[in-house]
CSV table of C-alpha atoms and ligand atoms in Angstrom, one decimal:
chain,number,residue,atom,x,y,z
A,139,MET,CA,0.0,0.0,0.0
A,140,PRO,CA,1.5,3.3,-0.9
A,141,MET,CA,1.4,5.7,1.9
A,142,LEU,CA,-1.3,8.0,0.3
A,143,ASP,CA,-1.0,10.7,2.9
A,144,GLN,CA,-2.6,13.1,0.4
A,145,VAL,CA,-5.8,11.2,0.5
A,146,THR,CA,-8.4,12.7,2.7
A,147,ALA,CA,-12.0,11.7,3.3
A,148,GLY,CA,-14.8,14.1,3.6
A,149,ALA,CA,-14.9,15.7,7.0
A,150,PRO,CA,-16.6,13.3,9.2
A,151,GLN,CA,-20.0,14.2,10.3
A,152,THR,CA,-19.2,15.0,13.9
A,153,GLY,CA,-20.8,16.9,16.6
A,154,THR,CA,-21.4,16.1,20.3
A,155,ASP,CA,-24.3,18.2,21.3
A,156,ASP,CA,-27.3,15.9,22.2
A,157,LEU,CA,-29.7,18.3,20.4
A,158,ASP,CA,-27.7,18.7,17.3
A,159,LEU,CA,-27.4,14.9,17.1
A,160,ALA,CA,-31.1,14.3,17.7
A,161,GLU,CA,-32.0,16.9,15.1
A,162,THR,CA,-30.0,15.0,12.5
A,163,GLY,CA,-32.2,11.9,13.2
A,164,VAL,CA,-29.7,10.1,15.5
A,165,VAL,CA,-31.4,8.2,18.4
A,166,GLY,CA,-28.4,6.3,19.8
A,167,VAL,CA,-24.7,6.6,20.2
A,168,THR,CA,-22.6,3.3,20.1
A,169,ILE,CA,-19.5,3.4,22.2
A,170,VAL,CA,-17.1,0.9,20.9
A,171,TRP,CA,-13.7,-0.4,22.1
A,172,ALA,CA,-11.8,-3.6,21.2
A,173,ASP,CA,-10.9,-6.3,23.5
A,174,ASN,CA,-7.7,-8.3,23.8
A,175,ASN,CA,-9.0,-10.7,21.1
A,176,GLY,CA,-9.4,-7.8,18.7
A,177,ILE,CA,-13.2,-8.1,18.9
A,178,PRO,CA,-15.0,-5.0,19.0
A,179,ARG,CA,-17.4,-4.6,22.0
A,180,SER,CA,-19.9,-1.9,22.5
A,181,ARG,CA,-22.6,-0.1,24.6
A,182,THR,CA,-25.3,2.1,23.1
A,183,VAL,CA,-26.8,5.0,24.9
A,184,PRO,CA,-30.0,6.8,23.7
A,185,VAL,CA,-29.0,10.2,22.2
A,186,GLY,CA,-30.5,12.2,25.2
A,187,GLN,CA,-28.1,10.3,27.6
A,188,PHE,CA,-25.0,11.0,25.6
A,189,GLY,CA,-24.1,14.1,27.4
A,190,ALA,CA,-24.2,12.3,30.7
A,191,ALA,CA,-22.1,9.5,29.2
A,192,VAL,CA,-19.4,12.0,28.2
A,193,GLU,CA,-19.3,13.2,31.7
A,194,ARG,CA,-19.5,10.0,33.8
A,195,GLY,CA,-19.1,7.2,31.3
A,196,VAL,CA,-21.2,4.0,31.3
A,197,GLY,CA,-20.6,1.3,33.6
A,198,VAL,CA,-19.2,-2.2,32.2
A,199,THR,CA,-17.6,-5.1,33.9
A,200,PRO,CA,-13.8,-5.2,34.2
A,201,LEU,CA,-14.0,-8.9,33.1
A,202,PHE,CA,-14.0,-7.7,29.5
A,203,ALA,CA,-10.3,-7.7,29.9
A,204,VAL,CA,-10.4,-11.4,30.3
A,205,PHE,CA,-13.2,-12.4,27.8
A,206,ASP,CA,-11.7,-15.0,25.4
A,207,SER,CA,-12.5,-15.2,21.7
A,208,HIS,CA,-15.6,-17.3,22.3
A,209,ASP,CA,-17.0,-15.0,25.0
A,210,GLY,CA,-15.9,-17.2,27.7
A,211,ILE,CA,-14.8,-15.2,30.9
A,212,THR,CA,-11.5,-16.7,31.9
A,213,PHE,CA,-11.8,-15.4,35.4
A,214,GLY,CA,-8.1,-14.6,35.7
A,215,ARG,CA,-6.4,-13.7,38.9
A,216,SER,CA,-7.2,-10.8,41.2
A,217,PRO,CA,-8.5,-8.2,40.5
A,218,LEU,CA,-10.2,-9.9,37.7
A,219,GLY,CA,-11.0,-13.2,39.6
A,220,THR,CA,-14.6,-12.5,40.7
A,221,PRO,CA,-17.8,-11.3,39.1
A,222,SER,CA,-17.6,-8.0,41.2
A,223,GLY,CA,-16.4,-4.6,40.1
A,224,ASP,CA,-17.3,-1.9,37.7
A,225,ILE,CA,-15.3,0.3,35.3
A,226,ARG,CA,-16.4,3.2,33.3
A,227,LEU,CA,-16.5,3.3,29.5
A,228,MET,CA,-15.9,7.0,28.5
A,229,PRO,CA,-16.8,8.1,25.0
A,230,VAL,CA,-14.0,10.0,23.3
A,231,ALA,CA,-16.4,12.7,22.3
A,232,ASP,CA,-14.3,14.5,19.7
A,233,ARG,CA,-14.1,11.4,17.7
A,234,LEU,CA,-17.9,10.9,17.4
A,235,VAL,CA,-19.2,10.2,13.9
A,236,ARG,CA,-22.7,10.1,12.6
A,237,LEU,CA,-22.8,6.7,10.8
A,238,ALA,CA,-23.6,7.1,7.2
A,239,GLY,CA,-24.7,3.4,6.8
A,240,GLN,CA,-26.8,3.5,10.0
A,241,PRO,CA,-28.7,6.8,9.9
A,242,GLY,CA,-30.2,6.2,13.4
A,243,PHE,CA,-26.7,6.0,15.0
A,244,ALA,CA,-23.6,7.6,15.8
A,245,TRP,CA,-20.3,5.9,16.7
A,246,VAL,CA,-17.7,6.8,19.0
A,247,PRO,CA,-14.5,5.1,20.4
A,248,GLY,CA,-14.5,4.5,24.1
A,249,ARG,CA,-11.8,4.7,26.7
A,250,GLN,CA,-12.0,2.4,29.7
A,251,VAL,CA,-11.1,4.0,33.1
A,252,ALA,CA,-11.4,2.9,36.8
A,253,ALA,CA,-14.7,3.4,38.6
A,254,ASP,CA,-13.1,6.5,40.2
A,255,GLY,CA,-12.0,8.0,36.8
A,256,SER,CA,-8.4,7.1,37.2
A,257,ALA,CA,-6.3,5.2,34.7
A,258,TRP,CA,-7.0,1.5,34.4
A,259,PRO,CA,-4.2,-0.6,33.6
A,260,TYR,CA,-6.1,-2.9,31.3
A,261,GLU,CA,-7.0,-0.1,29.0
A,262,GLN,CA,-5.7,-0.8,25.5
A,263,ARG,CA,-6.1,2.6,23.8
A,264,GLY,CA,-4.0,4.1,26.8
A,265,VAL,CA,-1.1,1.7,26.1
A,266,LEU,CA,-0.8,3.2,22.6
A,267,GLU,CA,-1.0,6.7,23.7
A,268,ARG,CA,1.9,5.9,26.1
A,269,GLN,CA,4.0,4.8,23.2
A,270,VAL,CA,3.0,7.8,21.2
A,271,SER,CA,4.1,10.2,24.0
A,272,ARG,CA,7.3,8.1,24.4
A,273,ALA,CA,8.1,8.8,20.7
A,274,ALA,CA,7.2,12.4,21.0
A,275,ALA,CA,9.7,12.7,23.9
A,276,LEU,CA,12.3,11.5,21.4
A,277,GLY,CA,11.3,14.1,18.8
A,278,LEU,CA,9.6,11.4,16.7
A,279,ASP,CA,6.1,10.9,15.4
A,280,PHE,CA,4.4,8.2,13.3
A,281,LEU,CA,1.9,7.6,10.6
A,282,ALA,CA,0.2,4.4,10.5
A,283,GLY,CA,-2.3,2.8,8.0
A,284,TYR,CA,-4.0,-0.5,7.7
A,285,GLU,CA,-4.8,-2.6,4.6
A,286,MET,CA,-8.0,-4.5,5.3
A,287,GLU,CA,-8.7,-7.8,3.5
A,288,PHE,CA,-12.0,-9.5,3.9
A,289,HIS,CA,-14.3,-12.0,2.5
A,290,LEU,CA,-17.9,-11.3,1.4
A,291,SER,CA,-20.3,-14.1,1.6
A,292,ARG,CA,-23.9,-14.4,0.6
A,293,ALA,CA,-26.1,-14.2,3.6
A,294,ASP,CA,-29.5,-15.0,2.0
A,295,GLY,CA,-31.3,-18.0,3.6
A,296,ASP,CA,-28.4,-17.7,6.1
A,297,ASP,CA,-27.9,-21.2,7.5
A,298,GLY,CA,-25.4,-20.2,10.1
A,299,ASP,CA,-21.7,-20.0,9.6
A,300,ASP,CA,-21.0,-21.2,5.9
A,301,VAL,CA,-19.0,-19.0,3.6
A,302,ARG,CA,-20.6,-18.6,0.1
A,303,PRO,CA,-18.2,-16.4,-1.8
A,304,ILE,CA,-19.9,-13.7,-3.7
A,305,TYR,CA,-17.7,-14.2,-6.7
A,306,GLU,CA,-15.1,-16.8,-7.9
A,307,GLY,CA,-11.9,-15.6,-9.8
A,308,PRO,CA,-10.1,-14.2,-11.7
A,309,SER,CA,-8.2,-12.7,-8.8
A,310,TYR,CA,-8.1,-8.7,-9.0
A,311,GLY,CA,-10.6,-8.8,-11.9
A,312,PRO,CA,-12.8,-5.9,-12.5
A,313,ALA,CA,-15.8,-8.2,-12.9
A,314,ARG,CA,-15.3,-9.0,-9.2
A,315,MET,CA,-16.2,-5.5,-8.5
A,316,LEU,CA,-19.2,-5.7,-10.8
A,317,ALA,CA,-20.5,-8.6,-8.6
A,318,VAL,CA,-20.5,-6.1,-5.7
A,319,ASP,CA,-21.2,-2.9,-7.6
A,320,ALA,CA,-23.9,-1.5,-5.4
A,321,LEU,CA,-22.1,-2.5,-2.2
A,322,ALA,CA,-18.8,-1.3,-3.4
A,323,ALA,CA,-20.4,2.1,-4.3
A,324,GLN,CA,-22.1,2.4,-0.9
A,325,LEU,CA,-18.9,1.4,1.0
A,326,LEU,CA,-16.8,4.0,-0.7
A,327,ARG,CA,-19.3,6.6,0.0
A,328,ASP,CA,-20.0,5.6,3.6
A,329,LEU,CA,-16.3,5.3,4.4
A,330,ASP,CA,-15.7,8.8,3.1
A,331,ARG,CA,-18.8,10.2,4.9
A,332,ASN,CA,-17.5,8.4,8.1
A,333,GLY,CA,-14.2,10.2,7.8
A,334,VAL,CA,-12.2,7.0,6.9
A,335,PRO,CA,-10.0,8.0,3.9
A,336,VAL,CA,-9.4,5.1,1.4
A,337,GLY,CA,-6.5,4.9,-0.9
A,338,GLN,CA,-7.8,2.1,-3.1
A,339,PHE,CA,-10.3,-0.8,-3.1
A,340,HIS,CA,-9.9,-4.2,-5.2
A,341,GLY,CA,-11.1,-7.7,-5.6
A,342,GLU,CA,-8.3,-9.7,-3.9
A,343,TYR,CA,-6.7,-13.2,-4.5
A,344,ALA,CA,-9.2,-15.7,-3.0
A,345,PRO,CA,-12.9,-16.3,-4.1
A,346,GLY,CA,-15.1,-13.6,-2.5
A,347,GLN,CA,-12.0,-11.8,-1.1
A,348,PHE,CA,-11.7,-7.9,-1.2
A,349,GLU,CA,-9.4,-5.3,0.1
A,350,PHE,CA,-9.2,-1.6,0.8
A,351,ASN,CA,-6.6,0.4,2.5
A,352,ILE,CA,-6.9,3.2,4.9
A,353,ALA,CA,-4.7,6.2,4.2
A,354,PRO,CA,-2.0,6.8,7.0
A,355,ALA,CA,-2.8,8.9,10.0
A,356,ASP,CA,-1.3,9.3,13.6
A,357,PRO,CA,-1.4,5.9,15.3
A,358,VAL,CA,-4.4,6.4,17.6
A,359,THR,CA,-6.5,7.7,14.8
A,360,ALA,CA,-5.3,4.9,12.6
A,361,ALA,CA,-6.6,2.4,15.2
A,362,ASP,CA,-9.9,4.3,15.8
A,363,ARG,CA,-10.5,4.3,11.9
A,364,GLN,CA,-9.8,0.6,11.7
A,365,LEU,CA,-12.5,-0.1,14.2
A,366,LEU,CA,-14.9,2.3,12.4
A,367,ALA,CA,-14.1,0.9,9.1
A,368,ARG,CA,-15.2,-2.5,10.2
A,369,GLN,CA,-18.6,-1.1,11.5
A,370,THR,CA,-18.9,0.6,8.0
A,371,VAL,CA,-18.2,-2.6,6.0
A,372,HIS,CA,-20.5,-4.7,8.1
A,373,ALA,CA,-23.4,-2.2,7.8
A,374,ALA,CA,-22.9,-1.9,4.1
A,375,ALA,CA,-22.6,-5.7,3.5
A,376,ARG,CA,-25.8,-6.3,5.5
A,377,ALA,CA,-27.7,-3.7,3.5
A,378,HIS,CA,-26.9,-5.7,0.4
A,379,GLY,CA,-27.7,-9.3,1.8
A,380,LEU,CA,-24.1,-10.1,2.4
A,381,ARG,CA,-21.9,-10.8,5.3
A,382,ALA,CA,-18.2,-9.8,5.8
A,383,SER,CA,-15.7,-12.1,7.4
A,384,PHE,CA,-12.5,-10.4,8.6
A,385,ALA,CA,-11.2,-13.6,10.2
A,386,PRO,CA,-7.4,-14.2,9.6
A,387,LEU,CA,-8.2,-17.5,8.0
A,388,VAL,CA,-11.8,-18.0,6.8
A,389,THR,CA,-11.5,-21.5,5.3
A,390,LEU,CA,-8.7,-24.0,5.9
A,391,GLY,CA,-6.2,-24.2,3.1
A,392,GLN,CA,-7.2,-21.0,1.5
A,393,VAL,CA,-5.6,-17.5,1.3
A,394,GLY,CA,-6.2,-15.6,4.6
A,395,ASN,CA,-7.2,-12.1,5.4
A,396,GLY,CA,-4.1,-10.0,6.3
A,397,TRP,CA,-4.5,-6.5,7.9
A,398,HIS,CA,-1.1,-5.4,7.1
A,399,LEU,CA,0.1,-2.6,9.1
A,400,HIS,CA,2.1,0.1,7.5
A,401,THR,CA,4.2,2.6,9.5
A,402,SER,CA,6.6,5.4,8.9
A,403,LEU,CA,8.4,7.7,11.2
A,404,TYR,CA,9.2,11.3,11.2
A,405,ARG,CA,11.5,13.8,12.8
A,406,ALA,CA,10.5,17.4,12.3
A,407,GLY,CA,8.4,16.3,9.2
A,408,THR,CA,11.1,14.4,7.6
A,409,ASN,CA,10.4,10.6,6.9
A,410,LEU,CA,13.4,8.7,8.4
A,411,LEU,CA,12.9,5.7,6.1
A,412,SER,CA,14.1,7.7,3.1
A,413,GLY,CA,16.8,10.2,2.1
A,414,GLY,CA,19.6,8.4,4.1
A,415,ASP,CA,22.5,6.4,3.0
A,416,GLY,CA,21.5,3.1,4.7
A,417,PRO,CA,20.0,0.1,3.0
A,418,ALA,CA,17.1,1.2,0.5
A,419,GLY,CA,17.8,4.8,1.4
A,420,MET,CA,16.9,4.5,5.1
A,421,THR,CA,18.6,7.1,7.5
A,422,ALA,CA,20.3,5.5,10.5
A,423,ASP,CA,17.4,6.0,12.7
A,424,GLY,CA,15.0,4.6,10.1
A,425,GLY,CA,17.2,1.5,9.8
A,426,ALA,CA,17.4,1.2,13.6
A,427,TYR,CA,13.5,1.2,13.7
A,428,LEU,CA,13.4,-1.5,11.2
A,429,ALA,CA,16.1,-3.5,13.0
A,430,GLY,CA,14.3,-3.0,16.3
A,431,LEU,CA,11.0,-4.4,14.7
A,432,LEU,CA,13.0,-7.4,13.3
A,433,ARG,CA,14.7,-8.0,16.8
A,434,ASP,CA,11.4,-8.3,18.7
A,435,LEU,CA,9.3,-9.6,15.8
A,436,PRO,CA,8.2,-12.9,17.4
A,437,ALA,CA,6.9,-11.0,20.5
A,438,VAL,CA,5.4,-8.2,18.3
A,439,VAL,CA,3.5,-10.9,16.2
A,440,ALA,CA,2.2,-12.4,19.4
A,441,VAL,CA,0.2,-9.2,19.7
A,442,THR,CA,-0.4,-8.3,16.1
A,443,ALA,CA,-1.5,-11.8,14.9
A,444,PRO,CA,-2.4,-13.3,18.2
A,445,SER,CA,-5.4,-15.8,17.6
A,446,LEU,CA,-5.4,-19.5,16.7
A,447,SER,CA,-6.9,-18.3,13.4
A,448,SER,CA,-3.7,-16.2,13.0
A,449,LEU,CA,-1.5,-19.2,13.6
A,450,GLN,CA,-3.5,-20.9,10.9
A,451,ARG,CA,-3.0,-18.1,8.5
A,452,LEU,CA,0.9,-17.5,8.9
A,453,ARG,CA,2.1,-20.1,6.4
A,454,PRO,CA,5.1,-19.9,4.2
A,455,GLY,CA,4.3,-19.0,0.6
A,456,TYR,CA,1.1,-17.0,1.3
A,457,TRP,CA,2.5,-13.6,1.5
A,458,SER,CA,1.5,-13.5,5.1
A,459,GLY,CA,5.1,-13.2,6.6
A,460,ALA,CA,5.9,-16.6,8.2
A,461,TYR,CA,9.6,-16.0,8.8
A,462,THR,CA,11.7,-13.5,10.6
A,463,PHE,CA,13.3,-11.4,7.8
A,464,TRP,CA,12.9,-8.1,6.0
A,465,GLY,CA,13.1,-7.3,2.2
A,466,VAL,CA,12.8,-4.4,-0.1
A,467,GLU,CA,9.4,-4.8,-1.7
A,468,ASN,CA,9.5,-8.4,-0.9
A,469,ARG,CA,6.0,-9.6,-0.4
A,470,GLU,CA,6.9,-12.7,1.3
A,471,ALA,CA,8.8,-10.8,4.0
A,472,ALA,CA,7.3,-10.3,7.4
A,473,LEU,CA,8.7,-6.8,7.2
A,474,ARG,CA,8.4,-5.4,3.7
A,475,LEU,CA,10.1,-1.9,3.2
A,476,VAL,CA,8.4,0.1,0.7
A,477,PRO,CA,11.1,2.6,-0.3
A,478,ALA,CA,10.7,6.1,-1.6
A,479,THR,CA,11.0,6.5,-5.3
A,480,PRO,CA,11.1,9.7,-7.4
A,481,LEU,CA,7.6,8.8,-8.6
A,482,ILE,CA,5.9,8.2,-5.2
A,483,GLY,CA,8.0,10.8,-3.2
A,484,ALA,CA,10.1,10.7,-0.2
A,485,GLY,CA,7.2,10.9,2.2
A,486,HIS,CA,5.8,7.6,1.2
A,487,ALA,CA,8.5,5.3,2.5
A,488,ASN,CA,7.1,2.9,5.0
A,489,VAL,CA,7.5,-0.5,6.6
A,490,GLU,CA,4.7,-3.1,6.2
A,491,LEU,CA,4.2,-5.7,8.8
A,492,LYS,CA,2.4,-8.5,7.2
A,493,PRO,CA,1.8,-10.8,10.2
A,494,SER,CA,-0.9,-8.6,11.4
A,495,ASP,CA,-4.6,-9.2,11.3
A,496,ALA,CA,-8.1,-8.6,12.6
A,497,SER,CA,-7.7,-10.7,15.8
A,498,ALA,CA,-5.2,-8.1,17.1
A,499,ASN,CA,-6.3,-5.3,19.3
A,500,PRO,CA,-5.5,-2.3,16.9
A,501,TYR,CA,-4.2,-0.1,19.7
A,502,LEU,CA,-2.1,-2.8,21.2
A,503,ALA,CA,-0.7,-3.9,17.8
A,504,LEU,CA,0.5,-0.4,17.0
A,505,ALA,CA,2.0,0.0,20.6
A,506,ALA,CA,3.9,-3.2,20.2
A,507,VAL,CA,5.2,-2.1,16.8
A,508,ILE,CA,6.1,1.4,18.0
A,509,ALA,CA,7.8,0.0,21.2
A,510,ALA,CA,10.1,-2.4,19.3
A,511,GLY,CA,10.9,0.2,16.9
A,512,LEU,CA,11.8,2.9,19.4
A,513,ALA,CA,13.9,0.4,21.3
A,514,GLY,CA,15.9,-0.3,18.1
A,515,ILE,CA,16.5,3.4,17.8
A,516,GLU,CA,17.5,3.8,21.5
A,517,ASP,CA,19.9,0.9,21.0
A,518,GLY,CA,21.3,2.3,17.8
A,519,LEU,CA,20.6,-1.1,16.0
A,520,THR,CA,21.6,-1.6,12.3
A,521,PRO,CA,19.4,-3.9,10.2
A,522,PRO,CA,21.0,-7.0,8.5
A,523,ASP,CA,21.1,-7.2,4.7
A,524,PRO,CA,17.6,-7.5,3.0
A,525,VAL,CA,16.5,-10.8,1.7
A,526,GLN,CA,14.9,-10.6,-1.7
A,527,GLU,CA,14.2,-14.3,-2.2
A,528,ASP,CA,11.7,-16.5,-0.5
A,529,PRO,CA,13.6,-18.2,2.3
A,530,GLY,CA,10.7,-20.8,2.8
A,531,THR,CA,12.2,-22.4,-0.4
A,532,TRP,CA,15.7,-22.6,1.2
A,533,ALA,CA,17.3,-25.5,3.1
A,534,ASP,CA,17.1,-25.1,7.0
A,535,GLU,CA,20.9,-24.6,7.2
A,536,ARG,CA,20.7,-21.5,4.8
A,537,ARG,CA,18.0,-19.9,6.8
A,538,ALA,CA,19.9,-20.7,10.0
A,539,GLU,CA,23.0,-18.9,8.5
A,540,ARG,CA,21.1,-15.8,7.9
A,541,GLY,CA,19.3,-15.9,11.4
A,542,ILE,CA,15.9,-16.5,9.8
A,543,ARG,CA,13.5,-18.3,12.0
A,544,ARG,CA,9.9,-19.4,11.6
A,545,LEU,CA,7.5,-17.3,13.6
A,546,PRO,CA,5.7,-19.1,16.5
A,547,THR,CA,3.3,-21.8,15.3
A,548,THR,CA,1.7,-22.6,18.7
A,549,VAL,CA,0.2,-20.7,21.5
A,550,GLU,CA,2.9,-21.9,23.9
A,551,GLU,CA,5.7,-20.6,21.6
A,552,GLN,CA,3.8,-17.3,21.1
A,553,LEU,CA,3.3,-16.7,24.7
A,554,GLY,CA,6.9,-17.7,25.4
A,555,THR,CA,8.2,-15.1,23.1
A,556,LEU,CA,5.9,-12.4,24.4
A,557,LEU,CA,6.2,-12.9,28.2
A,558,THR,CA,10.0,-13.3,28.1
A,559,ASN,CA,10.4,-10.1,26.0
A,560,ASP,CA,10.7,-7.2,28.5
A,561,ARG,CA,10.4,-4.6,25.9
A,562,ILE,CA,7.1,-5.6,24.5
A,563,ARG,CA,5.7,-6.8,27.9
A,564,SER,CA,6.4,-3.7,29.6
A,565,ALA,CA,4.9,-1.7,26.8
A,566,LEU,CA,1.6,-3.5,27.5
A,567,GLY,CA,2.1,-3.3,31.3
A,568,GLU,CA,2.2,-6.3,33.6
A,569,GLU,CA,-1.6,-6.4,34.3
A,570,LEU,CA,-2.6,-6.3,30.7
A,571,ALA,CA,0.1,-8.7,29.6
A,572,ASP,CA,-1.4,-11.2,32.3
A,573,ALA,CA,-4.9,-10.7,31.0
A,574,PHE,CA,-3.7,-11.2,27.4
A,575,ARG,CA,-2.0,-14.4,28.4
A,576,ALA,CA,-5.1,-15.6,30.2
A,577,VAL,CA,-7.4,-15.2,27.1
A,578,ARG,CA,-4.8,-16.8,24.7
A,579,VAL,CA,-4.6,-19.9,27.1
A,580,SER,CA,-8.3,-20.0,27.3
A,581,ASP,CA,-8.7,-20.0,23.5
A,582,ALA,CA,-6.2,-22.8,23.3
A,583,ALA,CA,-8.0,-24.8,25.8
A,584,TRP,CA,-11.3,-24.3,23.9
A,585,ALA,CA,-9.6,-25.6,20.7
A,586,ALA,CA,-7.7,-28.5,22.2
A,587,ASP,CA,-10.3,-31.2,21.5
A,588,ARG,CA,-11.7,-29.7,18.3
A,589,ASP,CA,-10.4,-30.2,14.8
A,590,ALA,CA,-8.7,-27.5,12.9
A,591,ALA,CA,-11.7,-26.9,10.6
A,592,ASP,CA,-13.9,-26.3,13.5
A,593,ALA,CA,-11.5,-23.9,15.0
A,594,VAL,CA,-11.3,-21.9,11.8
A,595,ARG,CA,-15.1,-21.8,11.7
A,596,SER,CA,-15.3,-20.5,15.2
A,597,TYR,CA,-13.4,-17.3,14.4
A,598,ARG,CA,-15.1,-16.6,11.1
A,599,TRP,CA,-17.7,-14.0,12.1
A,600,LEU,CA,-16.1,-12.6,15.2
A,601,TYR,CA,-14.4,-9.3,14.1
B,970,LIG,N1,-3.8,-12.4,1.9
B,970,LIG,C1,-2.5,-12.3,2.3
B,970,LIG,C2,-2.2,-12.4,3.8
B,970,LIG,O1,-2.8,-13.2,4.4
B,970,LIG,C3,-1.8,-11.1,1.7
B,970,LIG,C4,-1.8,-10.9,0.3
B,970,LIG,C5,-1.3,-9.6,-0.2
B,970,LIG,O2,0.0,-9.4,-0.1
B,970,LIG,O3,-2.0,-8.8,-0.5
B,970,LIG,O4,-1.7,-11.6,4.3
B,971,MG,MG1,-3.7,-7.7,-0.2
């Protein structure tokens, strides 16, 4: 995805005054956050209650921190070990959007605070805000943008959880867009009206698969928009008798849905991934950022592609990034550097993280990426040479010589890399890392006596 920072959407239809909202036909405001499985959760308040919600929040159970992917409450340890307690979900009022695809509703991201209004250590948006502040203290800021792949399935006579692709090949064919013409038009219009700027939209590789990319923004905005974009897709799909699956893997053996995460970093407005004399034109700090990501990649990916469905998606040869290496425009690389060119301009250089998907909490995913990259800069790392081939086709010895490892393939390996990595664990905070571990273990226990196809199916409609 080129970093199309010149792409802007129409001004989102915002406004927080209850009366203003009601006058435009809004009857409810849905406050949304993402849990530790990347699953959006919500509360809707009647429009007349929104002002009160902005002041005092709405009460929710703290146990959302330990909900697993199948809505099991893992009852972790204290203070999340009992059904007692309450936290407040506070709407981030200046992010409110009147939803183009749901005229009766407005949407707003939520922030979770303790019952007394103080910071709550399990709050994911705050984890990202901390990393953004840490970067700012070093004189750095970031742009981030998601590519969103998804499958569209017919929902008529819905018999549950089957996927019935809206269209079979050819991949990337314009006739694919014809098959979803009215939906595609509504989606582009609604994303624009909802303030989600899109770079491009296309029919992807697999039957029924599509993709659009969201233009880059500051990290918290990028994560908010990723959540809003899902709501926009679900609403548009439903309006056209379709269902969207964002699951990392929709059907065993097929191409998965990556939500590749592009980041670039700036000092005083200059993109540090271009204009330098390092590999592919990176500056020393830009190279250190990439090297930091590479050093901590397994722990980062435990956050950016954390589910069992993610593990099933990350296979060699699928452009999903199964090995720890970087390359210049190498689509098999977990870290693909998109360098600046005279045509696309210096500002567009970015690093794409491929092992990233819908089951990641978008705030935690970006926080983990930034934490690893900043540590690389603080430690003055230099990246190894880029790999321009597919090391999945190499002998084990050749990969070993280049220090290229397979990313974790089991929950135990994932958690091992995450929990023993001080940089990423401390970015999450001890409490949140512990809750994150609890839900991963709970998901693994759920899947233990089920076959792989059952497990894939169970993630299909969650995100
Ligand atoms: N669908 C692939 C994935 O699982 C990515 C294909 C692409 O590079 O666009 O990440
Ligand atoms: Mg793609």
